DNA sequence: ACCATGACTATAA
DNA sequence: CTTATAGCCATGG
């Protein structure tokens, strides 16, 4: 049976809510985890504002680039939210993204801190 | 139904 | 490093 599209959106929100504070994730990782395309993840996040409890700022593209910054209230909002969690952002890019990237497949929880 | 667009990514040049 | 192409698929005109 084909997975419901609305269910996929909810799955995206569910995963994003599980991203630990101070960590980030990419659209592609979530997409692969749920068996969808990265574009759908972005689309889901675009609608995530209605839920209010989805930390969409913790999702960036595979390069750690804040590609969704223009979809927040203000372009600087995404960076500010990340920096408030201890995530360094330089030139719209997450510093040491590969170290901060949270992969639910290999890192369930209680992971060691980003370790600079 | 067709066409354009987009918070993406992989690959190639 | 950049640019171009292809694959991806929901959404809107």
Short mmCIF file of N, CA and C (backbone and C1' of nucleotides) in Angstrom, two decimals, chain C:
data_model
loop_
_atom_site.label_atom_id
_atom_site.label_comp_id
_atom_site.label_asym_id
_atom_site.label_seq_id
_atom_site.Cartn_x
_atom_site.Cartn_y
_atom_site.Cartn_z
P DC C 1 34.51 24.58 -1.42
"O5'" DC C 1 34.64 25.49 -2.75
"C5'" DC C 1 35.12 26.82 -2.64
"C4'" DC C 1 35.27 27.43 -4.01
"C3'" DC C 1 34.02 27.39 -4.87
"O3'" DC C 1 33.28 28.57 -4.65
"C1'" DC C 1 35.89 26.57 -6.10
P DT C 2 31.75 28.67 -4.92
"O5'" DT C 2 31.68 28.56 -6.51
"C5'" DT C 2 32.22 29.60 -7.30
"C4'" DT C 2 32.00 29.29 -8.78
"C3'" DT C 2 30.51 29.21 -9.10
"O3'" DT C 2 30.21 30.12 -10.16
"C1'" DT C 2 31.67 27.22 -9.83
P DT C 3 28.64 30.41 -10.47
"O5'" DT C 3 28.32 29.32 -11.61
"C5'" DT C 3 29.12 29.30 -12.79
"C4'" DT C 3 28.69 28.14 -13.68
"C3'" DT C 3 27.18 28.03 -13.88
"O3'" DT C 3 26.89 28.03 -15.26
"C1'" DT C 3 28.10 25.94 -13.23
P DA C 4 25.38 27.97 -15.79
"O5'" DA C 4 25.23 26.41 -16.11
"C5'" DA C 4 26.20 25.77 -16.92
"C4'" DA C 4 25.84 24.31 -17.12
"C3'" DA C 4 24.35 24.06 -17.34
"O3'" DA C 4 24.17 23.15 -18.41
"C1'" DA C 4 25.12 22.75 -15.53
P DT C 5 22.68 22.92 -19.07
"O5'" DT C 5 22.41 21.38 -18.75
"C5'" DT C 5 23.41 20.65 -18.05
"C4'" DT C 5 22.94 19.21 -17.80
"C3'" DT C 5 21.45 18.96 -17.94
"O3'" DT C 5 21.23 17.66 -18.46
"C1'" DT C 5 22.07 18.58 -15.71
P DA C 6 19.73 17.21 -18.84
"O5'" DA C 6 19.45 16.12 -17.70
"C5'" DA C 6 20.45 15.13 -17.41
"C4'" DA C 6 20.08 14.36 -16.16
"C3'" DA C 6 18.60 13.97 -16.09
"O3'" DA C 6 18.49 12.62 -15.65
"C1'" DA C 6 19.20 15.15 -14.14
P DG C 7 17.07 11.89 -15.78
"O5'" DG C 7 16.61 11.76 -14.26
"C5'" DG C 7 17.42 11.01 -13.37
"C4'" DG C 7 16.96 11.21 -11.93
"C3'" DG C 7 15.44 11.07 -11.74
"O3'" DG C 7 15.19 10.07 -10.76
"C1'" DG C 7 16.24 13.03 -10.69
P DC C 8 13.62 9.67 -10.55
"O5'" DC C 8 13.15 10.59 -9.32
"C5'" DC C 8 13.82 10.52 -8.08
"C4'" DC C 8 13.39 11.67 -7.19
"C3'" DC C 8 11.89 11.88 -7.16
"O3'" DC C 8 11.32 11.11 -6.11
"C1'" DC C 8 13.07 13.95 -7.34
P DC C 9 9.95 10.36 -6.43
"O5'" DC C 9 8.86 11.51 -6.14
"C5'" DC C 9 8.72 11.98 -4.82
"C4'" DC C 9 7.87 13.25 -4.80
"C3'" DC C 9 6.52 13.11 -5.51
"O3'" DC C 9 5.56 13.83 -4.78
"C1'" DC C 9 7.59 14.97 -6.31
P DA C 10 4.12 13.34 -4.50
"O5'" DA C 10 3.49 14.55 -3.65
"C5'" DA C 10 4.12 14.94 -2.44
"C4'" DA C 10 4.02 16.44 -2.24
"C3'" DA C 10 2.62 17.01 -2.42
"O3'" DA C 10 2.40 18.03 -1.45
"C1'" DA C 10 4.09 18.06 -3.95
P DT C 11 0.97 18.58 -1.19
"O5'" DT C 11 1.01 19.96 -1.99
"C5'" DT C 11 2.09 20.87 -1.73
"C4'" DT C 11 2.02 22.04 -2.68
"C3'" DT C 11 0.60 22.53 -3.00
"O3'" DT C 11 0.52 23.91 -2.69
"C1'" DT C 11 1.89 22.30 -4.97
P DG C 12 -0.85 24.67 -2.78
"O5'" DG C 12 -0.70 25.53 -4.12
"C5'" DG C 12 0.38 26.44 -4.24
"C4'" DG C 12 0.36 27.10 -5.62
"C3'" DG C 12 -1.02 27.59 -6.05
"O3'" DG C 12 -0.87 28.84 -6.71
"C1'" DG C 12 -0.17 26.09 -7.65
P DG C 13 -2.16 29.72 -7.08
"O5'" DG C 13 -1.99 29.89 -8.66
"C5'" DG C 13 -0.80 30.47 -9.19
"C4'" DG C 13 -0.76 30.29 -10.69
"C3'" DG C 13 -2.05 30.73 -11.40
"O3'" DG C 13 -1.75 31.46 -12.58
"C1'" DG C 13 -1.54 28.49 -11.96
#
